[in-house]
Short mmCIF file of C-alpha atoms in Angstrom, two decimals:
data_model
loop_
_atom_site.label_atom_id
_atom_site.label_comp_id
_atom_site.label_asym_id
_atom_site.label_seq_id
_atom_site.Cartn_x
_atom_site.Cartn_y
_atom_site.Cartn_z
CA MET A 1 221.10 -33.38 197.43
CA ARG A 2 222.34 -33.50 193.99
CA HIS A 3 219.83 -36.61 193.24
CA ALA A 4 217.15 -34.63 194.74
CA ASN A 5 217.97 -31.42 192.63
CA ALA A 6 217.81 -33.48 189.37
CA GLN A 7 214.89 -35.33 190.29
CA LEU A 8 213.54 -31.68 190.79
CA GLN A 9 214.35 -30.73 187.52
CA SER A 10 212.77 -33.67 185.65
CA ASP A 11 209.46 -33.46 187.55
CA ARG A 12 209.22 -29.76 186.29
CA ARG A 13 210.22 -30.34 182.74
CA ALA A 14 207.13 -33.28 183.30
CA GLU A 15 204.98 -30.93 184.39
CA ILE A 16 205.77 -28.18 181.52
CA LEU A 17 205.24 -30.78 178.81
CA ASP A 18 201.75 -31.54 180.25
CA ALA A 19 200.97 -28.03 180.72
CA ALA A 20 201.96 -27.73 177.11
CA ARG A 21 199.96 -30.40 175.52
CA ILE A 22 196.85 -29.05 177.19
CA CYS A 23 197.51 -25.68 175.78
CA PHE A 24 198.27 -27.17 172.32
CA ALA A 25 195.52 -29.06 172.17
CA ARG A 26 193.14 -26.72 173.34
CA SER A 27 194.07 -23.64 171.26
CA GLY A 28 196.94 -25.12 168.44
CA PHE A 29 200.49 -25.06 168.31
CA HIS A 30 200.59 -21.34 166.31
CA GLN A 31 198.15 -19.77 168.67
CA THR A 32 199.63 -21.30 171.88
CA SER A 33 202.09 -19.00 173.19
CA MET A 34 204.86 -19.10 175.79
CA GLN A 35 203.01 -17.36 178.28
CA GLU A 36 200.13 -19.37 178.04
CA ILE A 37 201.83 -22.12 178.85
CA CYS A 38 203.90 -20.39 181.79
CA VAL A 39 200.11 -19.78 182.72
CA GLN A 40 198.64 -23.52 182.62
CA ALA A 41 202.13 -24.31 184.33
CA GLY A 42 201.81 -21.86 187.48
CA MET A 43 205.99 -21.03 186.16
CA SER A 44 207.40 -17.43 185.68
CA PRO A 45 208.68 -17.25 181.82
CA GLY A 46 212.30 -16.88 183.08
CA ASN A 47 212.02 -20.19 184.78
CA LEU A 48 210.29 -22.01 181.33
CA TYR A 49 212.97 -20.73 179.36
CA ARG A 50 215.07 -22.07 181.70
CA TYR A 51 214.20 -25.69 180.48
CA PHE A 52 212.36 -24.76 176.78
CA ARG A 53 213.55 -22.46 174.58
CA SER A 54 210.79 -22.25 172.05
CA LYS A 55 207.61 -24.02 171.64
CA GLU A 56 209.34 -26.17 169.09
CA ALA A 57 211.79 -27.38 171.77
CA ILE A 58 208.79 -28.29 173.70
CA ILE A 59 207.55 -30.48 171.20
CA ALA A 60 210.54 -32.29 170.39
CA GLY A 61 210.57 -32.94 174.59
CA ILE A 62 206.65 -34.41 174.19
CA ALA A 63 207.80 -36.44 170.88
CA GLU A 64 210.98 -37.65 173.19
CA ARG A 65 208.48 -39.12 176.21
CA ASP A 66 205.48 -40.45 173.91
CA ARG A 67 208.40 -42.62 172.03
CA ALA A 68 209.68 -43.71 175.28
CA GLU A 69 205.87 -44.82 175.62
CA VAL A 70 205.60 -46.30 172.13
CA ALA A 71 209.05 -48.30 172.82
CA GLU A 72 207.78 -50.27 176.14
CA GLN A 73 204.18 -50.76 174.77
CA PHE A 74 205.82 -52.48 171.99
CA SER A 75 208.36 -54.12 173.87
CA GLN A 76 205.24 -55.51 175.85
CA ALA A 77 203.57 -56.83 173.15
CA GLU A 78 206.63 -58.43 171.91
CA PHE A 79 206.37 -60.76 174.74
CA ALA A 80 202.95 -61.60 174.42
CA PRO A 81 202.03 -64.88 174.32
CA ASP A 82 199.42 -64.25 170.98
CA PHE A 83 200.54 -61.66 168.33
CA PHE A 84 196.51 -61.05 167.60
CA VAL A 85 195.62 -60.82 170.94
CA ALA A 86 198.70 -58.11 171.37
CA LEU A 87 197.92 -56.56 168.68
CA GLU A 88 194.16 -56.20 169.78
CA ALA A 89 195.24 -54.70 173.05
CA MET A 90 197.27 -51.95 171.03
CA ALA A 91 194.34 -51.08 168.91
CA ARG A 92 192.18 -50.79 171.93
CA HIS A 93 194.30 -48.60 173.42
CA HIS A 94 194.94 -45.99 170.63
CA PHE A 95 191.26 -45.84 169.00
CA ALA A 96 189.55 -45.59 172.60
CA GLU A 97 191.98 -45.18 175.23
CA ARG A 98 194.22 -42.76 174.38
CA SER A 99 193.08 -39.13 175.33
CA ASP A 100 191.29 -36.47 173.71
CA VAL A 101 193.94 -34.33 174.27
CA ASP A 102 196.13 -36.64 172.88
CA VAL A 103 194.47 -36.97 169.84
CA ALA A 104 193.67 -33.02 169.60
CA LEU A 105 197.81 -32.58 170.05
CA CYS A 106 198.34 -34.80 167.25
CA ALA A 107 195.83 -33.19 164.90
CA GLU A 108 197.32 -29.99 165.37
CA LEU A 109 200.76 -31.01 165.10
CA MET A 110 199.88 -32.94 161.66
CA THR A 111 198.53 -29.61 160.33
CA GLU A 112 201.46 -27.66 161.69
CA SER A 113 203.94 -29.99 160.48
CA ARG A 114 203.17 -29.10 156.81
CA ARG A 115 204.41 -25.32 157.46
CA ASN A 116 206.81 -25.39 160.30
CA PRO A 117 210.16 -27.71 159.05
CA GLU A 118 211.49 -28.31 162.80
CA ILE A 119 207.98 -29.71 163.53
CA GLY A 120 207.96 -32.00 160.14
CA ARG A 121 210.95 -33.22 160.53
CA ILE A 122 209.73 -34.10 164.50
CA TYR A 123 206.39 -35.40 163.10
CA ARG A 124 208.14 -37.87 160.35
CA ASN A 125 210.56 -39.03 162.45
CA PHE A 126 208.19 -40.00 165.14
CA ASP A 127 205.74 -41.72 162.41
CA ALA A 128 209.03 -43.78 160.57
CA ASP A 129 209.77 -44.97 164.11
CA VAL A 130 206.42 -46.52 164.96
CA LYS A 131 206.34 -47.93 161.09
CA ALA A 132 209.65 -49.46 161.52
CA ARG A 133 208.68 -51.02 164.99
CA LEU A 134 205.71 -52.14 163.39
CA ILE A 135 207.50 -54.02 160.46
CA GLY A 136 209.40 -55.22 163.27
CA MET A 137 206.87 -56.61 165.12
CA LEU A 138 204.90 -58.38 161.91
CA GLN A 139 208.28 -59.78 160.87
CA GLN A 140 208.97 -61.62 164.13
CA ALA A 141 205.03 -63.01 164.04
CA ALA A 142 205.86 -63.88 160.35
CA GLU A 143 208.83 -66.27 161.90
CA ARG A 144 206.74 -67.39 164.60
CA GLY A 145 203.87 -68.60 162.18
CA ASP A 146 201.68 -66.47 163.80
CA ILE A 147 201.12 -64.78 160.23
CA SER A 148 201.56 -65.70 156.62
CA ARG A 149 205.00 -65.75 155.31
CA ASP A 150 203.77 -64.17 152.35
CA VAL A 151 202.39 -61.12 153.48
CA ASP A 152 203.01 -57.49 151.43
CA LEU A 153 204.49 -56.18 155.29
CA GLU A 154 205.35 -52.70 153.97
CA ALA A 155 201.60 -52.40 152.31
CA ALA A 156 200.15 -54.36 155.60
CA VAL A 157 201.80 -52.09 157.97
CA SER A 158 200.82 -49.10 155.68
CA LEU A 159 197.39 -50.03 155.76
CA LEU A 160 196.93 -50.38 159.38
CA MET A 161 198.66 -47.16 160.03
CA THR A 162 196.47 -45.72 157.84
CA ILE A 163 193.43 -46.87 159.59
CA ALA A 164 195.21 -45.96 162.92
CA ASP A 165 195.64 -42.02 161.45
CA GLY A 166 191.51 -42.51 160.02
CA VAL A 167 190.51 -43.41 163.56
CA TRP A 168 192.16 -40.03 165.24
CA TRP A 169 191.40 -37.77 162.22
CA ARG A 170 187.45 -39.19 163.25
CA ARG A 171 188.19 -38.41 166.53
CA ALA A 172 189.45 -34.92 166.17
CA SER A 173 186.73 -33.70 163.98
CA ASN A 174 183.68 -35.21 166.21
CA PRO A 175 184.36 -35.67 169.73
CA GLN A 176 181.40 -38.08 169.92
CA PHE A 177 183.10 -40.65 167.22
CA ASP A 178 183.11 -43.39 169.03
CA ALA A 179 185.96 -45.65 167.92
CA LYS A 180 185.58 -48.83 170.12
CA PRO A 181 182.65 -50.34 168.05
CA LEU A 182 185.67 -50.63 165.11
CA VAL A 183 187.74 -52.78 167.00
CA PRO A 184 186.80 -55.88 166.13
CA LEU A 185 185.75 -54.88 162.26
CA PHE A 186 189.17 -53.45 162.42
CA MET A 187 190.76 -56.77 163.57
CA ASP A 188 188.82 -59.57 161.52
CA VAL A 189 190.38 -56.79 158.54
CA ILE A 190 193.87 -57.18 159.50
CA ARG A 191 193.44 -60.92 160.55
CA HIS A 192 192.31 -60.98 156.44
CA VAL A 193 195.27 -59.05 155.28
CA LEU A 194 197.64 -60.68 157.52
CA ARG A 195 196.87 -64.10 156.85
CA ALA A 196 194.83 -64.49 153.80
CA ARG A 197 197.03 -63.09 151.07
CA ARG A 198 199.34 -65.36 149.56
CA MET B 1 172.39 -8.42 129.85
CA ARG B 2 170.94 -9.35 133.25
CA HIS B 3 171.82 -13.08 132.31
CA ALA B 4 175.66 -12.07 131.60
CA ASN B 5 175.71 -10.35 134.74
CA ALA B 6 174.72 -13.12 136.85
CA GLN B 7 177.19 -15.18 135.05
CA LEU B 8 179.94 -12.55 135.59
CA GLN B 9 178.94 -12.88 139.56
CA SER B 10 178.77 -16.75 139.79
CA ASP B 11 182.45 -16.48 137.91
CA ARG B 12 183.56 -13.93 140.48
CA ARG B 13 182.60 -16.24 143.30
CA ALA B 14 183.88 -18.85 141.83
CA GLU B 15 187.45 -17.32 141.18
CA ILE B 16 187.17 -16.18 145.24
CA LEU B 17 186.81 -19.41 146.32
CA ASP B 18 189.44 -20.72 143.95
CA ALA B 19 191.65 -18.27 145.74
CA ALA B 20 190.56 -18.91 149.37
CA ARG B 21 191.45 -23.00 148.51
CA ILE B 22 195.29 -21.98 148.12
CA CYS B 23 195.32 -19.71 150.54
CA PHE B 24 193.63 -21.71 153.35
CA ALA B 25 195.79 -24.58 152.41
CA ARG B 26 199.08 -22.79 152.50
CA SER B 27 198.80 -20.64 155.43
CA GLY B 28 195.48 -22.27 157.74
CA PHE B 29 192.49 -20.92 158.02
CA HIS B 30 193.05 -18.80 161.23
CA GLN B 31 196.37 -17.24 159.86
CA THR B 32 194.46 -16.30 156.44
CA SER B 33 193.38 -13.09 156.57
CA MET B 34 190.73 -11.59 153.94
CA GLN B 35 193.39 -9.26 152.53
CA GLU B 36 195.51 -12.28 151.70
CA ILE B 37 192.76 -13.94 149.76
CA CYS B 38 192.13 -10.26 148.12
CA VAL B 39 195.42 -10.36 147.28
CA GLN B 40 195.30 -14.23 145.77
CA ALA B 41 191.88 -13.07 144.16
CA GLY B 42 193.21 -9.66 142.66
CA MET B 43 190.35 -8.17 143.78
CA SER B 44 189.79 -5.09 146.30
CA PRO B 45 188.50 -5.79 149.87
CA GLY B 46 185.29 -3.91 149.01
CA ASN B 47 184.73 -6.02 145.87
CA LEU B 48 185.27 -8.86 148.24
CA TYR B 49 182.99 -8.46 150.78
CA ARG B 50 180.06 -7.54 148.56
CA TYR B 51 180.39 -11.77 147.80
CA PHE B 52 181.30 -13.15 151.68
CA ARG B 53 181.22 -11.72 154.79
CA SER B 54 183.55 -13.66 156.48
CA LYS B 55 186.26 -16.33 156.08
CA GLU B 56 183.61 -18.65 157.60
CA ALA B 57 181.24 -17.58 154.63
CA ILE B 58 184.01 -18.56 152.35
CA ILE B 59 184.42 -21.77 153.52
CA ALA B 60 180.61 -22.53 153.34
CA GLY B 61 180.86 -21.54 149.75
CA ILE B 62 183.23 -23.96 149.12
CA ALA B 63 181.82 -26.74 151.32
CA GLU B 64 178.49 -25.88 148.98
CA ARG B 65 180.59 -26.47 145.72
CA ASP B 66 182.20 -29.49 146.93
CA ARG B 67 178.88 -31.37 147.77
CA ALA B 68 177.86 -30.67 144.40
CA GLU B 69 180.87 -32.58 142.93
CA VAL B 70 180.17 -34.93 145.19
CA ALA B 71 176.59 -35.52 144.58
CA GLU B 72 177.76 -35.55 140.73
CA GLN B 73 180.26 -38.42 141.61
CA PHE B 74 177.71 -40.59 143.46
CA SER B 75 175.17 -40.62 140.72
CA GLN B 76 177.31 -41.50 138.24
CA ALA B 77 178.24 -44.51 140.79
CA GLU B 78 174.91 -45.56 140.66
CA PHE B 79 174.59 -45.98 137.08
CA ALA B 80 177.91 -47.88 137.20
CA PRO B 81 177.49 -51.26 135.79
CA ASP B 82 179.47 -53.21 138.59
CA PHE B 83 179.30 -51.96 142.17
CA PHE B 84 182.96 -52.79 142.88
CA VAL B 85 184.51 -51.41 139.66
CA ALA B 86 182.43 -47.95 140.57
CA LEU B 87 183.97 -47.89 144.20
CA GLU B 88 187.69 -48.63 143.18
CA ALA B 89 187.48 -45.78 140.76
CA MET B 90 185.79 -43.33 143.70
CA ALA B 91 188.87 -44.71 145.74
CA ARG B 92 191.33 -43.91 143.12
CA HIS B 93 190.21 -40.01 142.71
CA HIS B 94 190.16 -40.01 146.67
CA PHE B 95 193.54 -41.60 147.20
CA ALA B 96 195.44 -39.99 144.25
CA GLU B 97 193.69 -37.86 142.09
CA ARG B 98 192.37 -35.05 144.52
CA SER B 99 194.94 -32.65 144.75
CA ASP B 100 197.67 -31.65 147.51
CA VAL B 101 195.77 -28.44 148.26
CA ASP B 102 192.32 -30.19 148.08
CA VAL B 103 194.06 -32.63 150.90
CA ALA B 104 195.79 -29.61 152.97
CA LEU B 105 192.69 -27.91 153.02
CA CYS B 106 190.42 -30.89 154.34
CA ALA B 107 193.40 -31.29 156.95
CA GLU B 108 192.95 -27.17 157.90
CA LEU B 109 189.34 -27.31 158.38
CA MET B 110 189.27 -30.74 160.45
CA THR B 111 191.61 -28.82 163.02
CA GLU B 112 189.54 -25.55 162.55
CA SER B 113 186.64 -27.36 163.01
CA ARG B 114 187.30 -28.25 166.60
CA ARG B 115 187.33 -24.42 167.59
CA ASN B 116 185.61 -22.83 165.47
CA PRO B 117 181.74 -23.79 165.85
CA GLU B 118 180.48 -22.83 162.40
CA ILE B 119 183.14 -24.61 160.90
CA GLY B 120 182.58 -27.51 163.23
CA ARG B 121 178.95 -27.43 161.56
CA ILE B 122 180.00 -27.20 158.03
CA TYR B 123 182.64 -29.67 158.53
CA ARG B 124 180.27 -32.55 160.15
CA ASN B 125 177.11 -31.66 158.21
CA PHE B 126 179.36 -32.58 155.07
CA ASP B 127 180.58 -35.70 156.66
CA ALA B 128 177.37 -36.71 157.73
CA ASP B 129 175.87 -36.08 153.81
CA VAL B 130 178.95 -38.56 152.57
CA LYS B 131 178.05 -41.22 154.89
CA ALA B 132 174.14 -41.24 154.03
CA ARG B 133 175.37 -41.28 150.63
CA LEU B 134 177.90 -44.28 151.07
CA ILE B 135 175.04 -46.29 153.08
CA GLY B 136 172.89 -45.41 150.51
CA MET B 137 175.06 -46.57 147.96
CA LEU B 138 175.75 -49.59 149.50
CA GLN B 139 171.92 -50.48 150.45
CA GLN B 140 171.59 -50.64 146.46
CA ALA B 141 174.34 -52.54 146.07
CA ALA B 142 173.04 -55.29 148.77
CA GLU B 143 169.57 -54.78 146.84
CA ARG B 144 171.23 -55.80 143.68
CA GLY B 145 173.00 -58.64 145.27
CA ASP B 146 176.39 -57.24 144.57
CA ILE B 147 177.71 -57.88 148.43
CA SER B 148 175.90 -59.61 151.03
CA ARG B 149 172.99 -58.70 152.66
CA ASP B 150 173.91 -59.26 156.41
CA VAL B 151 176.48 -56.66 156.41
CA ASP B 152 176.54 -54.30 158.95
CA LEU B 153 176.46 -51.13 156.72
CA GLU B 154 177.02 -49.03 159.48
CA ALA B 155 180.28 -50.24 160.77
CA ALA B 156 181.21 -50.99 156.94
CA VAL B 157 180.98 -47.16 155.86
CA SER B 158 182.45 -46.15 159.18
CA LEU B 159 185.67 -48.28 158.37
CA LEU B 160 185.46 -46.75 155.08
CA MET B 161 185.53 -43.49 155.93
CA THR B 162 187.78 -44.12 158.82
CA ILE B 163 190.43 -45.51 156.09
CA ALA B 164 189.57 -42.66 153.36
CA ASP B 165 190.62 -39.82 156.17
CA GLY B 166 193.83 -42.24 157.27
CA VAL B 167 194.90 -41.82 153.50
CA TRP B 168 194.01 -37.92 153.62
CA TRP B 169 196.12 -37.64 157.27
CA ARG B 170 199.09 -39.39 155.85
CA ARG B 171 199.17 -37.47 152.44
CA ALA B 172 198.84 -33.69 154.88
CA SER B 173 201.48 -34.52 156.78
CA ASN B 174 203.84 -36.46 154.35
CA PRO B 175 203.69 -34.75 150.66
CA GLN B 176 206.05 -37.84 149.72
CA PHE B 177 203.34 -40.34 150.74
CA ASP B 178 201.91 -41.88 147.74
CA ALA B 179 198.36 -43.54 148.20
CA LYS B 180 198.00 -45.09 145.12
CA PRO B 181 199.89 -48.41 145.90
CA LEU B 182 197.37 -48.90 149.03
CA VAL B 183 194.28 -49.19 146.64
CA PRO B 184 194.11 -52.65 145.55
CA LEU B 185 194.74 -53.77 149.50
CA PHE B 186 191.52 -51.29 149.93
CA MET B 187 189.53 -52.82 147.44
CA ASP B 188 190.80 -56.93 148.40
CA VAL B 189 189.48 -55.54 152.16
CA ILE B 190 186.29 -53.45 151.26
CA ARG B 191 185.62 -56.94 149.51
CA HIS B 192 186.21 -58.98 151.96
CA VAL B 193 184.42 -56.49 154.53
CA LEU B 194 181.01 -56.53 152.46
CA ARG B 195 180.93 -59.78 150.97
CA ALA B 196 182.74 -62.39 153.58
CA ARG B 197 180.91 -61.33 156.96
CA ARG B 198 177.42 -63.13 157.17
#
């Protein structure tokens, strides 16, 4: 019974996070009210506040869940037989398979992070976590001999993340932008950066 | 006398646009009021409305002015003796010399363009204008023999603009992000994309 209760609570939390994603992506973080999230989640305000006390707390919950997903993706990549195949799968996922809601939410949080210190902290911690994982992934690839050992990993990861952010900027500002055709050129550039610079 | 009057009007317009840039960058487009712009410009609301009837009209004015600047930059690049030197100067300007206010304003308009059709139209027209100029610049470089004639210009420009947007995303979300060290790597990548693909 206690177990069923915990499961129910966890499901309700997940439903709130899903509803909030949609609201923030649609209306922006600042313009979204807790009331709008209640309506989207089909829940009373009293009930919502039992789970999350503020929009910032909801964003922290979303970030925590996304971080677990990112960790899962990186650990899958770690056991992939070929580094570049694994990286291409991650690029395809990020460029083309992530939903418009994900892209819009991220764009909203990027701008909100400029004004709201708590969102800024969550945003930059997330970014630093991805950066550390990417550097770790490249270090492992260098140890395996998949990429050159003389690459400036910091600079390479900075470029990689810049391109990834740029793809989402273009998707966010233009729903017609199709990033899938960029994947082969991106991989060509990344191979060049990771192998050819000695 | 009429000439002096026209000059005064043009100066006042420019002052309003400058004040509005600062307000939008600081508070976001949606959260900025015409009143806030009046205060920043040191002007009465009645006077402000004589020049601009809405925040959207102000953004159109900012875009028009920026577009003239962009046109000027591209025509300077056109007469530069070396294509890659000209491109590097443009990259350095965009990555590191443009102000934090420019970057913040652009990020705000990018997110606002998702919800506000008028801003969306201005944003995407500006983007299409830059894209057409870049393609023209690369076509000219290909005719001169500075870059390979077999490059897929559409894809190359898409990558170039994606990196440029990514740099501004990273600058907007992290005031500590220094994009200057990326310029040499960016140029290396662009040389690779424009020359080596046959």
